[in-house]
Amino acid sequence: MSIRVLAVDDEPLALQQLAAYIKKVPFLELVAQCESAVEAVGVLNSEPVDALFCDINMPDLNGMDFVKSLSAPPLIVFTTAYSEYAVEGFRVNAVDYLLKPFGLQDFMRAANRLKERVETRHEPSQGGESRNDRREPADEDAIFVKTDYRVVKVSLGDILYVEGMSEYLKLHLASQPKPVITLLAMKNLEERLPRNFMRIHRSYIVNLDKITEVNKNRVFITANVALPIGDSYKEQFGSYIEAKFLGKG
């Protein structure tokens, strides 16, 4: 399988690096490299393109507006130095979002996600409907956080608990052994989380749906993970347990 891709970036050095990364991936075929969205339009009108690696912050026509202007856009991977574009990028169903400066490892991750999306497009499902024809579920149950040189989407239902470490947070997930580490204040995240999350300690927020046991001043998320309940949070957490408790004390 060969995925025909177009690289777009107004910075010559960044474009050169992007093109070099593309050429290192066996299943990617570089159709052209363009220094503007206007130039890219000409290529798209004359060449079949499966995917687009596109910078966002470009003069004349920025990458986001360029993609929105396409009636039948190819698969999109945005590249930019500005993390504030991340959520808008996912709203246009971008495959991935690479935050500059990114290395080959980050690029390979995006390339593999692109490959998976292309393969999914060609997978038939029951009833003859392709999975690509189905509407994507809304992302209301997800948040976006910056980690390393990228912005990732985290499903709220996947979060077991959040651990505060100075200026950083560790998001411990059910789906992977390593936590997602992000530079963020605990209070800022706490304000964004829904009611099934509760702060039980100055350093911990738990997903209440993931609690398996409460024993004295500890909350168990799994058999091997026990989190302390801070004195300042005992009353609030105790009220929650009391409201859910069945039986006699």
PDB file of C-alpha atoms in Angstrom:
ATOM      1  CA  MET A   1       0.000   0.000   0.000  1.00  0.00           C
ATOM      2  CA  SER A   2       1.258   3.444  -0.940  1.00  0.00           C
ATOM      3  CA  ILE A   3      -0.288   6.609   0.494  1.00  0.00           C
ATOM      4  CA  ARG A   4       0.155   9.625  -1.782  1.00  0.00           C
ATOM      5  CA  VAL A   5       0.830  12.688   0.375  1.00  0.00           C
ATOM      6  CA  LEU A   6       1.267  16.410  -0.125  1.00  0.00           C
ATOM      7  CA  ALA A   7       3.469  18.504   2.210  1.00  0.00           C
ATOM      8  CA  VAL A   8       2.559  22.171   2.784  1.00  0.00           C
ATOM      9  CA  ASP A   9       4.571  24.649   4.882  1.00  0.00           C
ATOM     10  CA  ASP A  10       5.563  28.249   4.208  1.00  0.00           C
ATOM     11  CA  GLU A  11       8.901  27.830   6.045  1.00  0.00           C
ATOM     12  CA  PRO A  12      11.455  26.328   3.598  1.00  0.00           C
ATOM     13  CA  LEU A  13      13.516  24.542   6.265  1.00  0.00           C
ATOM     14  CA  ALA A  14      10.432  23.106   7.952  1.00  0.00           C
ATOM     15  CA  LEU A  15       9.111  21.978   4.568  1.00  0.00           C
ATOM     16  CA  GLN A  16      12.442  20.364   3.724  1.00  0.00           C
ATOM     17  CA  GLN A  17      12.454  18.483   7.045  1.00  0.00           C
ATOM     18  CA  LEU A  18       8.849  17.369   6.571  1.00  0.00           C
ATOM     19  CA  ALA A  19       9.603  16.081   3.084  1.00  0.00           C
ATOM     20  CA  ALA A  20      12.644  14.214   4.404  1.00  0.00           C
ATOM     21  CA  TYR A  21      10.533  12.477   7.044  1.00  0.00           C
ATOM     22  CA  ILE A  22       7.932  11.496   4.460  1.00  0.00           C
ATOM     23  CA  LYS A  23      10.605   9.931   2.268  1.00  0.00           C
ATOM     24  CA  LYS A  24      11.812   7.797   5.185  1.00  0.00           C
ATOM     25  CA  VAL A  25       8.434   6.051   5.531  1.00  0.00           C
ATOM     26  CA  PRO A  26       8.038   3.136   3.083  1.00  0.00           C
ATOM     27  CA  PHE A  27       4.257   3.406   2.751  1.00  0.00           C
ATOM     28  CA  LEU A  28       4.250   7.173   2.076  1.00  0.00           C
ATOM     29  CA  GLU A  29       4.780   8.630  -1.391  1.00  0.00           C
ATOM     30  CA  LEU A  30       5.570  12.350  -1.614  1.00  0.00           C
ATOM     31  CA  VAL A  31       3.544  13.801  -4.490  1.00  0.00           C
ATOM     32  CA  ALA A  32       4.752  17.390  -4.050  1.00  0.00           C
ATOM     33  CA  GLN A  33       5.900  19.940  -1.476  1.00  0.00           C
ATOM     34  CA  CYS A  34       4.301  23.391  -1.485  1.00  0.00           C
ATOM     35  CA  GLU A  35       5.158  26.634   0.279  1.00  0.00           C
ATOM     36  CA  SER A  36       1.578  27.959   0.300  1.00  0.00           C
ATOM     37  CA  ALA A  37      -2.012  26.782   0.386  1.00  0.00           C
ATOM     38  CA  VAL A  38      -2.601  28.438  -2.984  1.00  0.00           C
ATOM     39  CA  GLU A  39       0.168  26.335  -4.523  1.00  0.00           C
ATOM     40  CA  ALA A  40      -1.296  23.229  -2.865  1.00  0.00           C
ATOM     41  CA  VAL A  41      -4.697  23.863  -4.474  1.00  0.00           C
ATOM     42  CA  GLY A  42      -3.070  23.594  -7.884  1.00  0.00           C
ATOM     43  CA  VAL A  43      -1.531  20.237  -7.007  1.00  0.00           C
ATOM     44  CA  LEU A  44      -4.809  18.886  -5.610  1.00  0.00           C
ATOM     45  CA  ASN A  45      -6.579  19.879  -8.820  1.00  0.00           C
ATOM     46  CA  SER A  46      -4.096  17.992 -10.971  1.00  0.00           C
ATOM     47  CA  GLU A  47      -2.859  15.038  -8.886  1.00  0.00           C
ATOM     48  CA  PRO A  48      -4.586  12.335  -6.814  1.00  0.00           C
ATOM     49  CA  VAL A  49      -3.649  12.904  -3.153  1.00  0.00           C
ATOM     50  CA  ASP A  50      -4.612  10.636  -0.250  1.00  0.00           C
ATOM     51  CA  ALA A  51      -3.321  12.741   2.617  1.00  0.00           C
ATOM     52  CA  LEU A  52      -2.081  16.211   3.440  1.00  0.00           C
ATOM     53  CA  PHE A  53       0.612  17.231   5.956  1.00  0.00           C
ATOM     54  CA  CYS A  54      -0.210  20.887   6.375  1.00  0.00           C
ATOM     55  CA  ASP A  55       1.111  23.766   8.473  1.00  0.00           C
ATOM     56  CA  ILE A  56      -1.586  26.003   9.960  1.00  0.00           C
ATOM     57  CA  ASN A  57       0.011  29.402  10.498  1.00  0.00           C
ATOM     58  CA  MET A  58       0.673  30.500   6.891  1.00  0.00           C
ATOM     59  CA  PRO A  59       0.204  33.911   5.221  1.00  0.00           C
ATOM     60  CA  ASP A  60      -2.618  34.682   2.770  1.00  0.00           C
ATOM     61  CA  LEU A  61      -4.575  31.481   3.461  1.00  0.00           C
ATOM     62  CA  ASN A  62      -3.835  29.573   6.662  1.00  0.00           C
ATOM     63  CA  GLY A  63      -3.900  25.808   6.754  1.00  0.00           C
ATOM     64  CA  MET A  64      -7.127  25.517   8.763  1.00  0.00           C
ATOM     65  CA  ASP A  65      -9.108  27.751   6.401  1.00  0.00           C
ATOM     66  CA  PHE A  66      -7.514  25.987   3.439  1.00  0.00           C
ATOM     67  CA  VAL A  67      -8.713  22.574   4.611  1.00  0.00           C
ATOM     68  CA  LYS A  68     -12.201  23.923   5.393  1.00  0.00           C
ATOM     69  CA  SER A  69     -12.421  25.339   1.858  1.00  0.00           C
ATOM     70  CA  LEU A  70     -11.914  21.930   0.226  1.00  0.00           C
ATOM     71  CA  SER A  71     -15.116  20.217  -0.893  1.00  0.00           C
ATOM     72  CA  ALA A  72     -13.561  16.751  -0.630  1.00  0.00           C
ATOM     73  CA  PRO A  73     -10.419  17.109   1.506  1.00  0.00           C
ATOM     74  CA  PRO A  74      -7.904  14.270   1.772  1.00  0.00           C
ATOM     75  CA  LEU A  75      -6.911  12.935   5.179  1.00  0.00           C
ATOM     76  CA  ILE A  76      -5.237  15.696   7.204  1.00  0.00           C
ATOM     77  CA  VAL A  77      -2.282  15.842   9.579  1.00  0.00           C
ATOM     78  CA  PHE A  78      -1.726  19.389  10.837  1.00  0.00           C
ATOM     79  CA  THR A  79       1.752  20.663  11.754  1.00  0.00           C
ATOM     80  CA  THR A  80       2.181  23.878  13.705  1.00  0.00           C
ATOM     81  CA  ALA A  81       4.029  25.563  16.551  1.00  0.00           C
ATOM     82  CA  TYR A  82       0.792  26.789  18.139  1.00  0.00           C
ATOM     83  CA  SER A  83      -1.041  24.342  20.422  1.00  0.00           C
ATOM     84  CA  GLU A  84      -4.189  26.495  20.606  1.00  0.00           C
ATOM     85  CA  TYR A  85      -5.181  25.211  17.164  1.00  0.00           C
ATOM     86  CA  ALA A  86      -5.443  21.604  18.399  1.00  0.00           C
ATOM     87  CA  VAL A  87      -9.122  21.444  19.284  1.00  0.00           C
ATOM     88  CA  GLU A  88     -10.163  23.185  16.069  1.00  0.00           C
ATOM     89  CA  GLY A  89      -7.943  20.763  14.163  1.00  0.00           C
ATOM     90  CA  PHE A  90      -9.735  17.746  15.600  1.00  0.00           C
ATOM     91  CA  ARG A  91     -13.094  19.357  14.822  1.00  0.00           C
ATOM     92  CA  VAL A  92     -12.309  19.107  11.122  1.00  0.00           C
ATOM     93  CA  ASN A  93     -11.581  15.416  11.722  1.00  0.00           C
ATOM     94  CA  ALA A  94      -7.803  15.697  11.398  1.00  0.00           C
ATOM     95  CA  VAL A  95      -6.004  12.366  11.750  1.00  0.00           C
ATOM     96  CA  ASP A  96      -3.324  13.860  13.950  1.00  0.00           C
ATOM     97  CA  TYR A  97      -1.717  17.087  15.090  1.00  0.00           C
ATOM     98  CA  LEU A  98       2.067  17.485  15.255  1.00  0.00           C
ATOM     99  CA  LEU A  99       3.351  20.270  17.454  1.00  0.00           C
ATOM    100  CA  LYS A 100       6.617  21.805  16.255  1.00  0.00           C
ATOM    101  CA  PRO A 101       9.408  21.062  16.758  1.00  0.00           C
ATOM    102  CA  PHE A 102       8.696  17.359  16.273  1.00  0.00           C
ATOM    103  CA  GLY A 103      11.102  14.510  15.605  1.00  0.00           C
ATOM    104  CA  LEU A 104      10.979  11.394  13.482  1.00  0.00           C
ATOM    105  CA  GLN A 105       9.401   9.335  16.274  1.00  0.00           C
ATOM    106  CA  ASP A 106       6.436  11.719  16.557  1.00  0.00           C
ATOM    107  CA  PHE A 107       6.153  11.841  12.781  1.00  0.00           C
ATOM    108  CA  MET A 108       6.102   8.029  12.579  1.00  0.00           C
ATOM    109  CA  ARG A 109       3.291   7.923  15.111  1.00  0.00           C
ATOM    110  CA  ALA A 110       1.241  10.280  12.922  1.00  0.00           C
ATOM    111  CA  ALA A 111       2.146   8.309   9.781  1.00  0.00           C
ATOM    112  CA  ASN A 112       0.991   5.063  11.383  1.00  0.00           C
ATOM    113  CA  ARG A 113      -2.285   6.649  12.456  1.00  0.00           C
ATOM    114  CA  LEU A 114      -2.691   7.834   8.881  1.00  0.00           C
ATOM    115  CA  LYS A 115      -2.074   4.295   7.608  1.00  0.00           C
ATOM    116  CA  GLU A 116      -4.681   2.928  10.024  1.00  0.00           C
ATOM    117  CA  ARG A 117      -7.239   5.478   8.825  1.00  0.00           C
ATOM    118  CA  VAL A 118      -6.601   4.595   5.173  1.00  0.00           C
ATOM    119  CA  GLU A 119      -6.975   0.891   5.936  1.00  0.00           C
ATOM    120  CA  THR A 120     -10.187   1.570   7.870  1.00  0.00           C
ATOM    121  CA  ARG A 121     -11.627   3.439   4.899  1.00  0.00           C
ATOM    122  CA  HIS A 122     -11.314   0.297   2.814  1.00  0.00           C
ATOM    123  CA  GLU A 123     -12.670  -2.142   5.412  1.00  0.00           C
ATOM    124  CA  PRO A 124     -16.197  -3.321   4.580  1.00  0.00           C
ATOM    125  CA  SER A 125     -18.566  -3.775   7.504  1.00  0.00           C
ATOM    126  CA  GLN A 126     -21.809  -5.699   7.936  1.00  0.00           C
ATOM    127  CA  GLY A 127     -24.521  -4.614   5.551  1.00  0.00           C
ATOM    128  CA  GLY A 128     -21.995  -3.370   3.009  1.00  0.00           C
ATOM    129  CA  GLU A 129     -21.555  -0.039   4.780  1.00  0.00           C
ATOM    130  CA  SER A 130     -17.961   1.121   5.075  1.00  0.00           C
ATOM    131  CA  ARG A 131     -16.815   2.276   8.494  1.00  0.00           C
ATOM    132  CA  ASN A 132     -15.887   5.592   6.910  1.00  0.00           C
ATOM    133  CA  ASP A 133     -19.558   6.208   6.049  1.00  0.00           C
ATOM    134  CA  ARG A 134     -20.541   6.160   9.704  1.00  0.00           C
ATOM    135  CA  ARG A 135     -20.726   9.370  11.646  1.00  0.00           C
ATOM    136  CA  GLU A 136     -18.027   9.827  14.274  1.00  0.00           C
ATOM    137  CA  PRO A 137     -19.306  10.130  17.862  1.00  0.00           C
ATOM    138  CA  ALA A 138     -19.084  13.565  19.394  1.00  0.00           C
ATOM    139  CA  ASP A 139     -15.970  14.399  21.384  1.00  0.00           C
ATOM    140  CA  GLU A 140     -17.918  15.837  24.323  1.00  0.00           C
ATOM    141  CA  ASP A 141     -16.524  13.066  26.534  1.00  0.00           C
ATOM    142  CA  ALA A 142     -12.894  13.887  25.769  1.00  0.00           C
ATOM    143  CA  ILE A 143     -10.294  16.513  26.604  1.00  0.00           C
ATOM    144  CA  PHE A 144      -7.185  17.656  24.763  1.00  0.00           C
ATOM    145  CA  VAL A 145      -3.853  18.006  26.561  1.00  0.00           C
ATOM    146  CA  LYS A 146      -0.360  18.945  25.476  1.00  0.00           C
ATOM    147  CA  THR A 147       2.297  16.298  26.120  1.00  0.00           C
ATOM    148  CA  ASP A 148       5.851  16.326  24.765  1.00  0.00           C
ATOM    149  CA  TYR A 149       5.641  17.935  21.304  1.00  0.00           C
ATOM    150  CA  ARG A 150       2.066  16.975  20.536  1.00  0.00           C
ATOM    151  CA  VAL A 151      -1.519  17.494  21.602  1.00  0.00           C
ATOM    152  CA  VAL A 152      -3.456  14.325  22.365  1.00  0.00           C
ATOM    153  CA  LYS A 153      -7.108  13.531  22.887  1.00  0.00           C
ATOM    154  CA  VAL A 154      -7.915  11.705  26.120  1.00  0.00           C
ATOM    155  CA  SER A 155     -11.261  10.024  26.681  1.00  0.00           C
ATOM    156  CA  LEU A 156     -12.659  10.932  30.085  1.00  0.00           C
ATOM    157  CA  GLY A 157     -13.905   7.383  30.552  1.00  0.00           C
ATOM    158  CA  ASP A 158     -10.357   6.131  30.100  1.00  0.00           C
ATOM    159  CA  ILE A 159      -8.990   8.150  33.033  1.00  0.00           C
ATOM    160  CA  LEU A 160      -8.501   6.127  36.227  1.00  0.00           C
ATOM    161  CA  TYR A 161      -7.099   8.985  38.284  1.00  0.00           C
ATOM    162  CA  VAL A 162      -5.067  12.165  38.009  1.00  0.00           C
ATOM    163  CA  GLU A 163      -1.887  12.664  40.003  1.00  0.00           C
ATOM    164  CA  GLY A 164      -0.441  16.110  40.683  1.00  0.00           C
ATOM    165  CA  MET A 165       3.330  16.556  40.658  1.00  0.00           C
ATOM    166  CA  SER A 166       4.409  20.144  41.218  1.00  0.00           C
ATOM    167  CA  GLU A 167       3.487  21.979  37.994  1.00  0.00           C
ATOM    168  CA  TYR A 168       2.738  18.774  36.094  1.00  0.00           C
ATOM    169  CA  LEU A 169      -0.157  16.308  36.061  1.00  0.00           C
ATOM    170  CA  LYS A 170      -0.082  12.591  35.369  1.00  0.00           C
ATOM    171  CA  LEU A 171      -3.222  11.232  33.753  1.00  0.00           C
ATOM    172  CA  HIS A 172      -3.319   7.513  34.555  1.00  0.00           C
ATOM    173  CA  LEU A 173      -5.346   5.682  31.908  1.00  0.00           C
ATOM    174  CA  ALA A 174      -6.986   2.280  31.794  1.00  0.00           C
ATOM    175  CA  SER A 175      -5.915   1.760  28.184  1.00  0.00           C
ATOM    176  CA  GLN A 176      -2.146   2.133  28.602  1.00  0.00           C
ATOM    177  CA  PRO A 177       0.488   1.440  31.263  1.00  0.00           C
ATOM    178  CA  LYS A 178       2.284   4.777  30.995  1.00  0.00           C
ATOM    179  CA  PRO A 179       0.497   7.935  32.153  1.00  0.00           C
ATOM    180  CA  VAL A 180       0.035  11.006  29.977  1.00  0.00           C
ATOM    181  CA  ILE A 181       2.117  13.812  31.511  1.00  0.00           C
ATOM    182  CA  THR A 182       1.084  17.405  30.892  1.00  0.00           C
ATOM    183  CA  LEU A 183       2.044  20.862  32.191  1.00  0.00           C
ATOM    184  CA  LEU A 184      -1.213  21.959  33.799  1.00  0.00           C
ATOM    185  CA  ALA A 185      -2.544  23.132  37.169  1.00  0.00           C
ATOM    186  CA  MET A 186      -4.690  20.644  39.084  1.00  0.00           C
ATOM    187  CA  LYS A 187      -7.350  23.288  39.683  1.00  0.00           C
ATOM    188  CA  ASN A 188      -7.670  24.054  35.963  1.00  0.00           C
ATOM    189  CA  LEU A 189      -8.279  20.412  35.119  1.00  0.00           C
ATOM    190  CA  GLU A 190     -10.627  19.915  38.088  1.00  0.00           C
ATOM    191  CA  GLU A 191     -12.868  22.699  36.777  1.00  0.00           C
ATOM    192  CA  ARG A 192     -13.139  20.982  33.382  1.00  0.00           C
ATOM    193  CA  LEU A 193     -13.982  17.489  34.625  1.00  0.00           C
ATOM    194  CA  PRO A 194     -17.572  16.221  34.981  1.00  0.00           C
ATOM    195  CA  ARG A 195     -19.300  15.215  38.225  1.00  0.00           C
ATOM    196  CA  ASN A 196     -18.053  11.630  38.232  1.00  0.00           C
ATOM    197  CA  PHE A 197     -14.568  12.964  39.054  1.00  0.00           C
ATOM    198  CA  MET A 198     -13.732  14.063  42.589  1.00  0.00           C
ATOM    199  CA  ARG A 199     -10.666  15.464  44.254  1.00  0.00           C
ATOM    200  CA  ILE A 200      -9.840  13.319  47.289  1.00  0.00           C
ATOM    201  CA  HIS A 201      -6.398  14.720  48.096  1.00  0.00           C
ATOM    202  CA  ARG A 202      -4.361  17.781  47.208  1.00  0.00           C
ATOM    203  CA  SER A 203      -2.469  15.532  44.775  1.00  0.00           C
ATOM    204  CA  TYR A 204      -5.235  13.247  43.474  1.00  0.00           C
ATOM    205  CA  ILE A 205      -8.450  13.390  41.487  1.00  0.00           C
ATOM    206  CA  VAL A 206     -10.236  10.064  40.992  1.00  0.00           C
ATOM    207  CA  ASN A 207     -12.759   8.812  38.487  1.00  0.00           C
ATOM    208  CA  LEU A 208     -15.506   7.716  40.888  1.00  0.00           C
ATOM    209  CA  ASP A 209     -16.692   5.106  38.385  1.00  0.00           C
ATOM    210  CA  LYS A 210     -13.318   3.337  38.648  1.00  0.00           C
ATOM    211  CA  ILE A 211     -13.266   2.897  42.448  1.00  0.00           C
ATOM    212  CA  THR A 212     -13.250  -0.770  43.472  1.00  0.00           C
ATOM    213  CA  GLU A 213     -12.915  -0.417  47.254  1.00  0.00           C
ATOM    214  CA  VAL A 214     -12.764   2.122  50.065  1.00  0.00           C
ATOM    215  CA  ASN A 215     -10.784   1.024  53.110  1.00  0.00           C
ATOM    216  CA  LYS A 216     -10.334   3.463  55.980  1.00  0.00           C
ATOM    217  CA  ASN A 217      -8.497   6.459  54.512  1.00  0.00           C
ATOM    218  CA  ARG A 218      -7.655   4.893  51.181  1.00  0.00           C
ATOM    219  CA  VAL A 219      -9.405   4.555  47.850  1.00  0.00           C
ATOM    220  CA  PHE A 220      -8.576   1.561  45.690  1.00  0.00           C
ATOM    221  CA  ILE A 221      -8.691   1.977  41.916  1.00  0.00           C
ATOM    222  CA  THR A 222      -7.321  -1.487  41.249  1.00  0.00           C
ATOM    223  CA  ALA A 223      -6.015  -4.168  43.574  1.00  0.00           C
ATOM    224  CA  ASN A 224      -2.549  -2.603  43.324  1.00  0.00           C
ATOM    225  CA  VAL A 225      -3.398   1.112  43.332  1.00  0.00           C
ATOM    226  CA  ALA A 226      -4.472   2.725  46.609  1.00  0.00           C
ATOM    227  CA  LEU A 227      -4.785   6.495  46.913  1.00  0.00           C
ATOM    228  CA  PRO A 228      -4.927   8.443  50.196  1.00  0.00           C
ATOM    229  CA  ILE A 229      -7.929  10.540  51.185  1.00  0.00           C
ATOM    230  CA  GLY A 230      -6.767  13.920  52.455  1.00  0.00           C
ATOM    231  CA  ASP A 231      -8.218  15.384  55.654  1.00  0.00           C
ATOM    232  CA  SER A 232      -9.658  18.372  53.787  1.00  0.00           C
ATOM    233  CA  TYR A 233     -11.569  16.105  51.415  1.00  0.00           C
ATOM    234  CA  LYS A 234     -12.896  13.429  53.812  1.00  0.00           C
ATOM    235  CA  GLU A 235     -16.248  15.104  54.430  1.00  0.00           C
ATOM    236  CA  GLN A 236     -17.095  15.565  50.752  1.00  0.00           C
ATOM    237  CA  PHE A 237     -15.975  12.063  49.824  1.00  0.00           C
ATOM    238  CA  GLY A 238     -17.747  10.577  52.852  1.00  0.00           C
ATOM    239  CA  SER A 239     -20.994  12.230  51.758  1.00  0.00           C
ATOM    240  CA  TYR A 240     -20.620  10.666  48.323  1.00  0.00           C
ATOM    241  CA  ILE A 241     -20.072   7.174  49.801  1.00  0.00           C
ATOM    242  CA  GLU A 242     -22.960   7.594  52.234  1.00  0.00           C
ATOM    243  CA  ALA A 243     -25.321   8.500  49.399  1.00  0.00           C
ATOM    244  CA  LYS A 244     -24.284   5.354  47.509  1.00  0.00           C
ATOM    245  CA  PHE A 245     -24.134   3.036  50.552  1.00  0.00           C
ATOM    246  CA  LEU A 246     -26.623   0.170  50.939  1.00  0.00           C
ATOM    247  CA  GLY A 247     -27.008  -1.709  54.185  1.00  0.00           C
ATOM    248  CA  LYS A 248     -26.262  -1.001  57.802  1.00  0.00           C
ATOM    249  CA  GLY A 249     -23.027   0.342  59.226  1.00  0.00           C
TER     250      GLY A 249
END
